[in-house]
Tab-separated table of C-alpha atoms and ligand atoms in Angstrom:
chain	number	residue	atom	x	y	z
A	1	UNK	CA	193.100	60.384	87.545
A	2	UNK	CA	193.005	62.218	90.852
A	3	UNK	CA	193.524	59.774	93.689
A	4	UNK	CA	191.112	61.784	95.877
A	5	UNK	CA	188.345	60.881	93.416
A	6	UNK	CA	189.548	57.397	92.525
A	7	UNK	CA	188.530	54.063	93.990
A	8	UNK	CA	191.646	52.357	95.327
A	9	UNK	CA	190.757	50.174	98.319
A	10	UNK	CA	194.280	49.440	99.617
A	11	UNK	CA	194.592	46.922	102.460
A	12	UNK	CA	196.996	47.809	105.268
A	13	UNK	CA	197.473	44.255	106.442
A	14	UNK	CA	198.580	41.223	104.502
A	15	UNK	CA	195.507	39.110	103.794
A	16	UNK	CA	195.866	35.785	105.587
A	17	UNK	CA	194.244	33.680	102.897
A	18	UNK	CA	196.871	34.528	100.265
A	19	UNK	CA	199.652	31.952	99.975
A	20	UNK	CA	201.685	33.455	97.146
A	21	UNK	CA	203.038	36.929	96.594
A	22	UNK	CA	200.948	37.818	93.531
A	23	UNK	CA	197.718	36.921	95.278
A	24	UNK	CA	198.782	38.912	98.334
A	25	UNK	CA	199.683	41.957	96.280
A	26	UNK	CA	196.570	41.836	94.116
A	27	UNK	CA	194.415	41.831	97.245
A	28	UNK	CA	196.489	44.466	99.044
A	29	UNK	CA	196.405	46.867	96.111
A	30	UNK	CA	192.687	46.374	95.657
A	31	UNK	CA	193.008	44.936	92.156
A	32	UNK	CA	190.586	42.085	92.741
A	33	UNK	CA	187.983	40.917	95.191
A	34	UNK	CA	186.748	37.373	95.640
A	35	UNK	CA	182.971	37.125	95.256
A	36	UNK	CA	182.634	33.420	95.893
A	37	UNK	CA	185.118	30.591	95.728
A	38	UNK	CA	187.262	31.018	92.607
A	39	UNK	CA	185.114	33.879	91.267
A	40	UNK	CA	186.516	37.395	91.235
A	41	UNK	CA	185.610	40.979	90.533
A	42	UNK	CA	188.289	43.052	88.856
A	43	UNK	CA	188.349	46.379	90.670
A	44	UNK	CA	189.443	49.538	88.806
A	45	UNK	CA	193.218	49.199	89.308
A	46	UNK	CA	193.143	45.538	88.285
A	47	UNK	CA	190.856	46.259	85.366
A	48	UNK	CA	193.363	48.745	83.964
A	49	UNK	CA	196.114	46.133	83.962
A	50	UNK	CA	193.830	43.466	82.520
A	51	UNK	CA	192.835	45.834	79.707
A	52	UNK	CA	196.471	46.490	78.849
A	53	UNK	CA	197.244	42.772	78.834
A	54	UNK	CA	194.258	42.170	76.561
A	55	UNK	CA	195.323	44.959	74.253
A	56	UNK	CA	198.752	43.389	73.723
A	57	UNK	CA	197.166	39.990	73.127
A	58	UNK	CA	194.763	41.526	70.600
A	59	UNK	CA	197.464	43.444	68.745
A	60	UNK	CA	199.600	40.338	68.341
A	61	UNK	CA	196.670	38.117	67.349
A	62	UNK	CA	195.616	40.690	64.751
A	63	UNK	CA	199.180	41.053	63.483
A	64	UNK	CA	199.339	37.310	62.878
A	65	UNK	CA	196.165	37.472	60.781
A	66	UNK	CA	193.672	36.132	63.330
A	67	UNK	CA	190.250	37.807	63.330
A	68	UNK	CA	188.320	38.735	66.453
A	69	UNK	CA	184.702	37.830	67.145
A	70	UNK	CA	182.724	37.278	70.337
A	71	UNK	CA	180.926	34.095	71.273
A	72	UNK	CA	178.591	33.781	74.269
A	73	UNK	CA	179.485	32.268	77.632
A	74	UNK	CA	176.351	30.115	77.705
A	75	UNK	CA	176.144	27.268	75.245
A	76	UNK	CA	173.564	24.686	74.358
A	77	UNK	CA	174.376	21.122	75.440
A	78	UNK	CA	173.419	19.833	71.997
A	79	UNK	CA	176.672	20.922	70.381
A	80	UNK	CA	178.657	19.115	73.017
A	81	UNK	CA	176.601	15.987	72.570
A	82	UNK	CA	177.557	16.074	68.894
A	83	UNK	CA	181.269	16.160	69.653
A	84	UNK	CA	180.929	13.579	72.397
A	85	UNK	CA	182.373	15.876	75.049
A	86	UNK	CA	179.153	16.538	76.962
A	87	UNK	CA	179.551	13.357	78.962
A	88	UNK	CA	183.342	13.231	78.756
A	89	UNK	CA	183.917	16.642	80.346
A	90	UNK	CA	182.770	15.601	83.807
A	91	UNK	CA	182.382	17.768	86.865
A	92	UNK	CA	184.506	20.667	85.639
A	93	UNK	CA	181.591	21.675	83.438
A	94	UNK	CA	178.907	23.855	84.983
A	95	UNK	CA	175.588	22.560	83.698
A	96	UNK	CA	172.472	24.698	83.778
A	97	UNK	CA	168.847	24.327	82.693
A	98	UNK	CA	166.859	27.181	81.183
A	99	UNK	CA	163.144	27.773	81.893
A	100	UNK	CA	162.142	25.367	79.114
A	101	UNK	CA	164.235	22.750	80.837
A	102	UNK	CA	166.758	22.764	77.992
A	103	UNK	CA	170.246	21.684	79.055
A	104	UNK	CA	172.773	24.508	78.791
A	105	UNK	CA	176.305	24.960	80.029
A	106	UNK	CA	178.741	27.740	80.894
A	107	UNK	CA	181.449	27.236	78.288
A	108	UNK	CA	184.782	25.889	79.559
A	109	UNK	CA	186.141	26.323	75.983
A	110	UNK	CA	184.670	26.888	72.508
A	111	UNK	CA	185.799	24.255	69.987
A	112	UNK	CA	182.252	22.999	69.456
A	113	UNK	CA	180.719	26.436	69.028
A	114	UNK	CA	183.351	27.734	66.620
A	115	UNK	CA	183.115	24.523	64.592
A	116	UNK	CA	179.375	25.066	64.379
A	117	UNK	CA	179.887	28.648	63.196
A	118	UNK	CA	182.422	27.465	60.659
A	119	UNK	CA	180.386	24.618	59.194
A	120	UNK	CA	177.330	26.776	58.700
A	121	UNK	CA	179.151	29.650	56.993
A	122	UNK	CA	182.292	28.436	55.205
A	123	UNK	CA	181.920	26.256	52.125
A	124	UNK	CA	185.042	26.651	50.020
A	125	UNK	CA	188.780	26.223	50.441
A	126	UNK	CA	189.060	29.767	49.071
A	127	UNK	CA	187.994	31.070	52.495
A	128	UNK	CA	190.989	29.332	54.080
A	129	UNK	CA	193.186	29.655	55.991
A	130	UNK	CA	190.976	31.160	58.665
A	131	UNK	CA	191.729	31.886	62.314
A	132	UNK	CA	188.979	33.265	64.541
A	133	UNK	CA	189.498	34.292	68.148
A	134	UNK	CA	187.744	35.907	71.058
A	135	UNK	CA	188.531	37.051	74.573
A	136	UNK	CA	185.723	35.776	76.745
A	137	UNK	CA	184.987	34.411	80.206
A	138	UNK	CA	185.136	30.681	80.730
A	139	UNK	CA	183.978	28.567	83.627
A	140	UNK	CA	185.663	25.419	84.890
A	141	UNK	CA	184.624	24.030	88.210
A	142	UNK	CA	188.214	23.366	89.248
A	143	UNK	CA	188.686	20.923	92.153
A	144	UNK	CA	191.229	23.255	93.727
A	145	UNK	CA	190.814	26.861	92.733
A	146	UNK	CA	193.675	28.744	94.369
A	147	UNK	CA	196.176	31.566	94.266
A	148	UNK	CA	193.545	34.149	93.385
A	149	UNK	CA	193.002	34.582	89.669
A	150	UNK	CA	195.948	32.288	88.928
A	151	UNK	CA	193.613	29.301	89.098
A	152	UNK	CA	190.045	30.478	89.368
A	153	UNK	CA	186.769	28.898	88.371
A	154	UNK	CA	185.589	31.784	86.238
A	155	UNK	CA	188.461	33.203	84.201
A	156	UNK	CA	189.166	35.064	81.019
A	157	UNK	CA	190.632	33.255	78.045
A	158	UNK	CA	191.789	34.359	74.664
A	159	UNK	CA	190.958	31.384	72.523
A	160	UNK	CA	191.719	31.215	68.816
A	161	UNK	CA	190.712	28.501	66.376
A	162	UNK	CA	192.380	27.844	63.042
A	163	UNK	CA	190.914	26.121	59.993
A	164	UNK	CA	192.996	24.791	57.102
A	165	UNK	CA	192.551	22.571	54.087
A	166	UNK	CA	195.651	20.466	54.742
A	167	UNK	CA	197.934	19.349	57.522
A	168	UNK	CA	200.769	21.472	56.055
A	169	UNK	CA	198.524	24.511	56.057
A	170	UNK	CA	197.559	23.793	59.651
A	171	UNK	CA	201.217	23.595	60.625
A	172	UNK	CA	201.796	27.053	59.230
A	173	UNK	CA	198.764	28.303	61.174
A	174	UNK	CA	200.301	26.723	64.254
A	175	UNK	CA	203.617	28.466	63.611
A	176	UNK	CA	201.818	31.802	63.258
A	177	UNK	CA	200.345	31.407	66.718
A	178	UNK	CA	203.655	30.105	68.075
A	179	UNK	CA	205.366	33.266	66.809
A	180	UNK	CA	202.564	35.552	68.003
A	181	UNK	CA	202.779	33.989	71.473
A	182	UNK	CA	206.533	34.566	71.757
A	183	UNK	CA	205.946	38.224	70.932
A	184	UNK	CA	202.897	38.587	73.166
A	185	UNK	CA	204.619	37.412	76.333
A	186	UNK	CA	207.856	39.264	75.575
A	187	UNK	CA	205.906	42.516	75.249
A	188	UNK	CA	204.655	41.975	78.795
A	189	UNK	CA	208.232	41.700	80.017
A	190	UNK	CA	207.983	37.926	80.343
A	191	UNK	CA	210.174	35.121	79.117
A	192	UNK	CA	207.773	32.336	78.197
A	193	UNK	CA	209.277	28.964	77.355
A	194	UNK	CA	207.388	26.852	74.819
A	195	UNK	CA	207.271	23.382	76.318
A	196	UNK	CA	206.296	20.329	74.330
A	197	UNK	CA	203.073	19.097	75.846
A	198	UNK	CA	201.000	15.971	75.900
A	199	UNK	CA	198.579	15.759	73.040
A	200	UNK	CA	196.323	13.085	74.423
A	201	UNK	CA	195.323	9.847	72.730
A	202	UNK	CA	195.340	11.063	69.110
A	203	UNK	CA	198.769	10.570	67.563
A	204	UNK	CA	200.544	12.947	65.205
A	205	UNK	CA	199.325	16.016	67.020
A	206	UNK	CA	201.314	19.018	68.047
A	207	UNK	CA	201.068	20.926	71.289
A	208	UNK	CA	203.063	23.440	73.304
A	209	UNK	CA	202.452	25.027	76.650
A	210	UNK	CA	204.029	28.423	77.253
A	211	UNK	CA	205.604	28.492	80.693
A	212	UNK	CA	206.790	31.485	82.730
A	213	UNK	CA	209.507	30.482	85.170
A	214	UNK	CA	208.373	30.995	88.776
A	215	UNK	CA	208.973	29.011	91.939
A	216	UNK	CA	205.287	29.147	92.792
A	217	UNK	CA	204.270	27.643	89.431
A	218	UNK	CA	202.348	24.403	89.211
A	219	UNK	CA	204.158	23.112	86.105
A	220	UNK	CA	207.640	21.675	85.765
A	221	UNK	CA	209.839	22.481	82.820
A	222	UNK	CA	213.109	20.928	81.697
A	223	UNK	CA	215.153	22.572	78.978
A	224	UNK	CA	218.511	23.847	77.833
A	225	UNK	CA	219.526	26.907	79.832
A	226	UNK	CA	219.935	28.878	76.568
A	227	UNK	CA	216.161	28.841	76.197
A	228	UNK	CA	215.936	31.986	78.264
A	229	UNK	CA	218.175	33.810	75.771
A	230	UNK	CA	216.622	32.856	72.430
A	231	UNK	CA	215.582	35.646	70.053
A	232	UNK	CA	212.062	37.012	70.098
A	233	UNK	CA	210.637	37.495	66.581
A	234	UNK	CA	210.640	41.109	65.389
A	235	UNK	CA	207.555	43.261	64.964
A	236	UNK	CA	207.885	43.207	61.174
A	237	UNK	CA	207.893	39.403	60.963
A	238	UNK	CA	206.131	38.316	57.772
A	239	UNK	CA	203.403	35.930	58.890
A	240	UNK	CA	202.885	34.697	55.323
A	241	UNK	CA	206.499	33.538	55.097
A	242	UNK	CA	206.077	29.801	55.621
A	243	UNK	CA	209.815	29.052	55.723
A	244	UNK	CA	210.593	32.018	57.943
A	245	UNK	CA	208.062	31.015	60.600
A	246	UNK	CA	209.218	27.403	60.411
A	247	UNK	CA	212.721	28.628	61.210
A	248	UNK	CA	211.489	30.471	64.297
A	249	UNK	CA	209.613	27.357	65.384
A	250	UNK	CA	212.657	25.143	64.796
A	251	UNK	CA	214.955	27.367	66.822
A	252	UNK	CA	212.791	26.866	69.844
A	253	UNK	CA	211.818	23.260	69.357
A	254	UNK	CA	214.471	21.194	67.565
A	255	UNK	CA	217.503	21.086	69.778
A	256	UNK	CA	216.960	20.112	73.376
A	257	UNK	CA	213.313	21.131	73.215
A	258	UNK	CA	211.783	22.181	76.497
A	259	UNK	CA	209.690	19.418	77.902
A	260	UNK	CA	207.974	18.238	81.020
A	261	UNK	CA	209.946	15.289	82.297
A	262	UNK	CA	206.775	13.275	82.220
A	263	UNK	CA	206.522	13.925	78.506
A	264	UNK	CA	210.050	13.182	77.345
A	265	UNK	CA	212.771	12.321	79.779
A	266	UNK	CA	215.188	11.302	76.996
A	267	UNK	CA	215.199	14.797	75.504
A	268	UNK	CA	216.346	16.226	78.812
A	269	UNK	CA	218.960	13.545	79.370
A	270	UNK	CA	220.466	14.421	75.981
A	271	UNK	CA	221.424	17.871	77.262
A	272	UNK	CA	224.971	18.094	78.707
A	273	UNK	CA	224.636	18.094	82.471
A	274	UNK	CA	226.032	21.569	83.141
A	275	UNK	CA	223.679	23.129	80.598
A	276	UNK	CA	220.394	21.821	81.946
A	277	UNK	CA	217.717	24.005	83.391
A	278	UNK	CA	215.002	22.408	85.445
A	279	UNK	CA	212.519	24.747	87.000
A	280	UNK	CA	208.961	25.334	88.029
A	281	UNK	CA	206.700	27.537	86.015
A	282	UNK	CA	203.257	28.928	85.315
A	283	UNK	CA	201.369	27.893	82.190
A	284	UNK	CA	200.119	31.099	80.575
A	285	UNK	CA	199.317	29.748	77.134
A	286	UNK	CA	198.630	26.528	75.328
A	287	UNK	CA	198.541	25.845	71.603
A	288	UNK	CA	197.193	22.708	70.055
A	289	UNK	CA	196.920	21.153	66.625
A	290	UNK	CA	194.329	18.394	66.772
A	291	UNK	CA	193.658	17.673	63.104
A	292	UNK	CA	190.108	16.659	62.264
A	293	UNK	CA	188.890	15.666	65.726
A	294	UNK	CA	185.990	18.133	65.896
A	295	UNK	CA	185.567	18.805	62.182
A	296	UNK	CA	185.021	15.102	61.557
A	297	UNK	CA	182.567	14.638	64.424
A	298	UNK	CA	180.624	17.786	63.552
A	299	UNK	CA	180.875	17.734	59.760
A	300	UNK	CA	183.031	20.817	59.145
A	301	UNK	CA	184.164	20.488	55.546
A	302	UNK	CA	184.880	22.614	52.514
A	303	UNK	CA	185.025	22.061	48.809
A	304	UNK	CA	188.668	21.717	47.739
A	305	UNK	CA	190.345	22.828	44.499
A	306	UNK	CA	189.676	19.293	43.228
A	307	UNK	CA	185.925	19.844	43.568
A	308	UNK	CA	185.692	17.254	46.345
A	309	UNK	CA	184.731	17.740	49.975
A	310	UNK	CA	187.540	17.883	52.533
A	311	UNK	CA	187.291	17.696	56.292
A	312	UNK	CA	189.167	20.736	57.626
A	313	UNK	CA	192.224	20.610	59.892
A	314	UNK	CA	191.901	22.560	63.101
A	315	UNK	CA	193.972	23.936	65.924
A	316	UNK	CA	193.108	25.838	69.081
A	317	UNK	CA	195.224	28.370	70.912
A	318	UNK	CA	194.591	29.637	74.429
A	319	UNK	CA	196.026	32.391	76.595
A	320	UNK	CA	194.806	33.169	80.114
A	321	UNK	CA	194.795	36.969	80.668
A	322	UNK	CA	193.463	36.694	84.222
A	323	UNK	CA	196.309	34.274	84.994
A	324	UNK	CA	198.877	36.426	83.189
A	325	UNK	CA	198.333	39.372	85.519
A	326	UNK	CA	199.431	37.436	88.638
A	327	UNK	CA	202.148	35.705	86.592
A	328	UNK	CA	203.616	39.114	85.733
A	329	UNK	CA	203.572	40.048	89.430
A	330	UNK	CA	205.277	36.774	90.383
A	331	UNK	CA	208.024	37.707	87.911
A	332	UNK	CA	208.276	41.370	88.895
A	333	UNK	CA	207.984	42.596	92.473
A	334	UNK	CA	210.107	43.424	95.511
A	335	UNK	CA	209.525	43.730	99.251
A	336	UNK	CA	207.711	47.045	98.758
A	337	UNK	CA	205.214	45.857	96.197
A	338	UNK	CA	204.575	45.354	92.504
A	339	UNK	CA	206.979	46.554	89.794
A	340	UNK	CA	204.904	46.790	86.608
A	341	UNK	CA	206.583	46.508	83.227
A	342	UNK	CA	205.670	49.766	81.450
A	343	UNK	CA	203.562	47.980	78.822
A	344	UNK	CA	200.981	46.722	81.322
A	345	UNK	CA	201.252	49.279	84.142
A	346	UNK	CA	197.875	50.607	85.339
A	347	UNK	CA	199.324	54.130	85.163
A	348	UNK	CA	202.469	55.334	83.409
A	349	UNK	CA	203.338	57.790	86.133
A	350	UNK	CA	202.194	58.879	89.579
A	351	UNK	CA	202.530	62.529	90.601
A	352	UNK	CA	202.960	62.744	94.367
A	353	UNK	CA	202.003	65.999	95.996
A	354	UNK	CA	203.862	65.895	99.319
A	355	UNK	CA	201.948	68.854	100.683
A	356	UNK	CA	198.482	69.153	99.184
A	357	UNK	CA	197.122	72.614	99.926
A	358	UNK	CA	200.513	74.271	99.566
A	359	UNK	CA	200.129	76.778	96.763
A	360	UNK	CA	203.427	76.113	94.985
A	361	UNK	CA	203.094	72.309	95.284
A	362	UNK	CA	199.505	72.330	94.011
A	363	UNK	CA	200.388	74.555	91.095
A	364	UNK	CA	203.353	72.458	89.967
A	365	UNK	CA	201.407	69.202	90.350
A	366	UNK	CA	198.471	70.544	88.337
A	367	UNK	CA	200.853	71.658	85.619
A	368	UNK	CA	202.579	68.274	85.436
A	369	UNK	CA	199.286	66.401	85.602
A	370	UNK	CA	197.790	68.456	82.779
A	371	UNK	CA	200.856	68.289	80.543
A	372	UNK	CA	201.276	64.527	80.844
A	373	UNK	CA	197.571	63.839	80.442
A	374	UNK	CA	197.562	66.017	77.324
A	375	UNK	CA	200.474	63.942	75.998
A	376	UNK	CA	198.304	60.826	76.280
A	377	UNK	CA	199.900	59.385	79.413
A	378	UNK	CA	197.911	57.549	82.062
A	379	UNK	CA	198.599	59.722	85.085
A	380	UNK	CA	197.655	59.096	88.691
A	381	UNK	CA	197.806	62.291	90.718
A	382	UNK	CA	198.066	61.745	94.471
A	383	UNK	CA	196.337	64.919	95.607
A	384	UNK	CA	195.149	63.461	98.919
A	385	UNK	CA	196.148	64.889	102.290
A	386	UNK	CA	197.730	61.647	103.488
A	387	UNK	CA	201.181	61.778	105.072
A	388	UNK	CA	204.084	61.830	102.596
A	389	UNK	CA	205.372	58.498	103.918
A	390	UNK	CA	202.006	56.934	103.315
A	391	UNK	CA	201.957	58.257	99.754
A	392	UNK	CA	205.407	56.875	99.002
A	393	UNK	CA	204.400	53.474	100.340
A	394	UNK	CA	201.242	53.420	98.238
A	395	UNK	CA	203.106	54.472	95.096
A	396	UNK	CA	205.677	51.717	95.610
A	397	UNK	CA	202.990	49.154	96.451
A	398	UNK	CA	200.933	49.709	93.292
A	399	UNK	CA	204.121	49.643	91.235
A	400	UNK	CA	203.645	52.525	88.792
A	401	UNK	CA	206.941	52.724	86.811
A	402	UNK	CA	207.734	56.412	87.414
A	403	UNK	CA	207.014	58.679	90.375
A	404	UNK	CA	207.263	62.444	90.220
A	405	UNK	CA	207.595	63.778	93.747
A	406	UNK	CA	206.694	67.398	94.374
A	407	UNK	CA	207.670	68.842	97.772
A	408	UNK	CA	207.648	72.401	99.146
A	409	UNK	CA	211.414	72.688	99.605
A	410	UNK	CA	212.512	71.585	96.145
A	411	UNK	CA	209.669	73.294	94.309
A	412	UNK	CA	210.870	76.592	95.817
A	413	UNK	CA	213.963	76.006	93.640
A	414	UNK	CA	211.706	75.071	90.722
A	415	UNK	CA	212.657	71.412	91.079
A	416	UNK	CA	210.998	68.032	91.588
A	417	UNK	CA	212.274	64.532	92.158
A	418	UNK	CA	211.787	61.709	89.669
A	419	UNK	CA	211.974	58.187	91.030
A	420	UNK	CA	212.236	55.010	89.009
A	421	UNK	CA	210.197	52.334	90.771
A	422	UNK	CA	212.303	49.472	89.474
A	423	UNK	CA	215.815	50.715	90.238
A	424	UNK	CA	214.881	53.072	93.044
A	425	UNK	CA	217.055	55.735	91.401
A	426	UNK	CA	216.004	59.306	92.216
A	427	UNK	CA	216.942	62.344	90.158
A	428	UNK	CA	216.263	65.980	90.884
A	429	UNK	CA	215.301	68.115	87.896
A	430	UNK	CA	213.114	70.977	86.742
A	431	UNK	CA	209.382	70.494	86.221
A	432	UNK	CA	209.895	70.708	82.486
A	433	UNK	CA	212.673	68.114	82.528
A	434	UNK	CA	210.469	65.767	84.560
A	435	UNK	CA	207.668	66.087	82.026
A	436	UNK	CA	210.102	65.448	79.187
A	437	UNK	CA	211.553	62.424	80.953
A	438	UNK	CA	208.127	60.739	81.132
A	439	UNK	CA	207.191	61.765	77.598
A	440	UNK	CA	210.570	60.815	76.167
B	501	ATP	P1	195.894	24.045	83.673
B	501	ATP	O1	196.736	22.849	83.355
B	501	ATP	O2	196.640	25.136	84.389
B	501	ATP	O3	194.586	23.685	84.314
B	501	ATP	P2	194.693	23.900	81.110
B	501	ATP	O4	195.601	22.991	80.391
B	501	ATP	O5	193.442	23.366	81.663
B	501	ATP	O6	195.504	24.679	82.264
B	501	ATP	P3	193.886	25.219	78.692
B	501	ATP	O7	192.641	24.431	78.563
B	501	ATP	O8	194.980	24.940	77.760
B	501	ATP	O9	194.402	25.157	80.192
B	501	ATP	O10	193.493	26.769	78.679
B	501	ATP	C1	194.275	27.775	78.041
B	501	ATP	C2	194.815	28.780	79.028
B	501	ATP	O11	193.787	29.276	79.878
B	501	ATP	C3	195.857	28.232	79.989
B	501	ATP	O12	197.123	28.220	79.381
B	501	ATP	C4	195.772	29.220	81.131
B	501	ATP	O13	196.554	30.365	80.828
B	501	ATP	C5	194.323	29.601	81.156
B	501	ATP	N1	193.601	28.869	82.207
B	501	ATP	C6	193.189	27.574	82.185
B	501	ATP	N2	192.555	27.254	83.320
B	501	ATP	C7	192.557	28.373	84.087
B	501	ATP	C8	192.051	28.678	85.391
B	501	ATP	N3	191.392	27.771	86.130
B	501	ATP	N4	192.237	29.928	85.878
B	501	ATP	C9	192.890	30.872	85.145
B	501	ATP	N5	193.383	30.643	83.917
B	501	ATP	C10	193.220	29.404	83.392
B	502	MG	MG1	192.932	22.953	83.573
């Protein structure tokens, strides 16, 4: 992408309305724009990051055996009347009427709809286990939308829903998602701590919130300090290995499980004083086993191996991609701007032409740009005639992991400078070596 032809509406000044660093940086870099309270457009730079986040989520959901579909944002009120949540949901639900005066709503979540899909299509235990997910916009009329897309009214959610014949089966489905979540967040350069969460009035349920440590977070987490060092499951984890996944789950949840103090003060008190970690954090995911709550109310059952009908056991599993993007920025930035982990960076590399119009500079930049693009890299080429200082500031601000700086003096020696955004380290090398460094 040539910057001269790109759309990158950078703000020079810090926007006054932004209270936290991620919100400030997302506005300054032109990643997002507020359209009305708590409702955002994702501008091209932001959209690139969001797409990369979604791709990681998708890959890990697919790896765990979940299957993607797409449900609509608008739902009929009828389904929610069946489950009893139409009245219970309250003012967070945006209610709409269509031209026939039929009550509709903008979905805040999809348990009812997926249960409806399930009950009308799945009849036998042989189709189980089943986990269906989508990545779709949700709407919740939050009392206090704030911090940009961290807590917005319209937001993207990956929501998965599992169906099993038995409670044991459902626990394995839960452990699959638990494992997939550990991998998902780790691939984004994040350490997410699974925190035991409230499960509401129905006993025997299982729930974890995944929390990224950050001072600006709205959640509190209490755990053993070793939690930040636990192993992340490997890519070749066998998701059909019931015992293996249980072991992963146990490592993270048995001893000194992370908890919100509200949930279980005793668990925290059991940890030796010098080994306690109490911190604030951002909830980026939430997994939930709720048994037969919706399947019972909505008649989702299958024929079992015994020939009888069984109400299915369900779980639901959410991740907030539009919250993850600011969460990653909260975890990775400095005074000059964002520092993207390579896996979610909007571009892999930015080529900075310090003197656009200079024959040697242009030629070298074009060569690097073409070679890296050919190699499948996402390349931003700053071919504008801005001042060099301005270009450096922009490159640092938008946080692309590697910068290749091409200036008239060094290119006369056949050399360019390669700068690592994270460490600030600069190395001088030949054009070819610079290309190899990025490709390597
Ligand atoms: P919170 O306590 O932050 O309101 P929640 O418990 O209501 O979250 P869930 O219903 O579990 O959230 O939704 C699953 C995921 O969707 C959350 O873990 C979060 O990542 C994301 N999410 C929820 N509400 C919002 C929001 N208003 N803006 C952005 N992301 C959200
Ligand atoms: Mg909420």
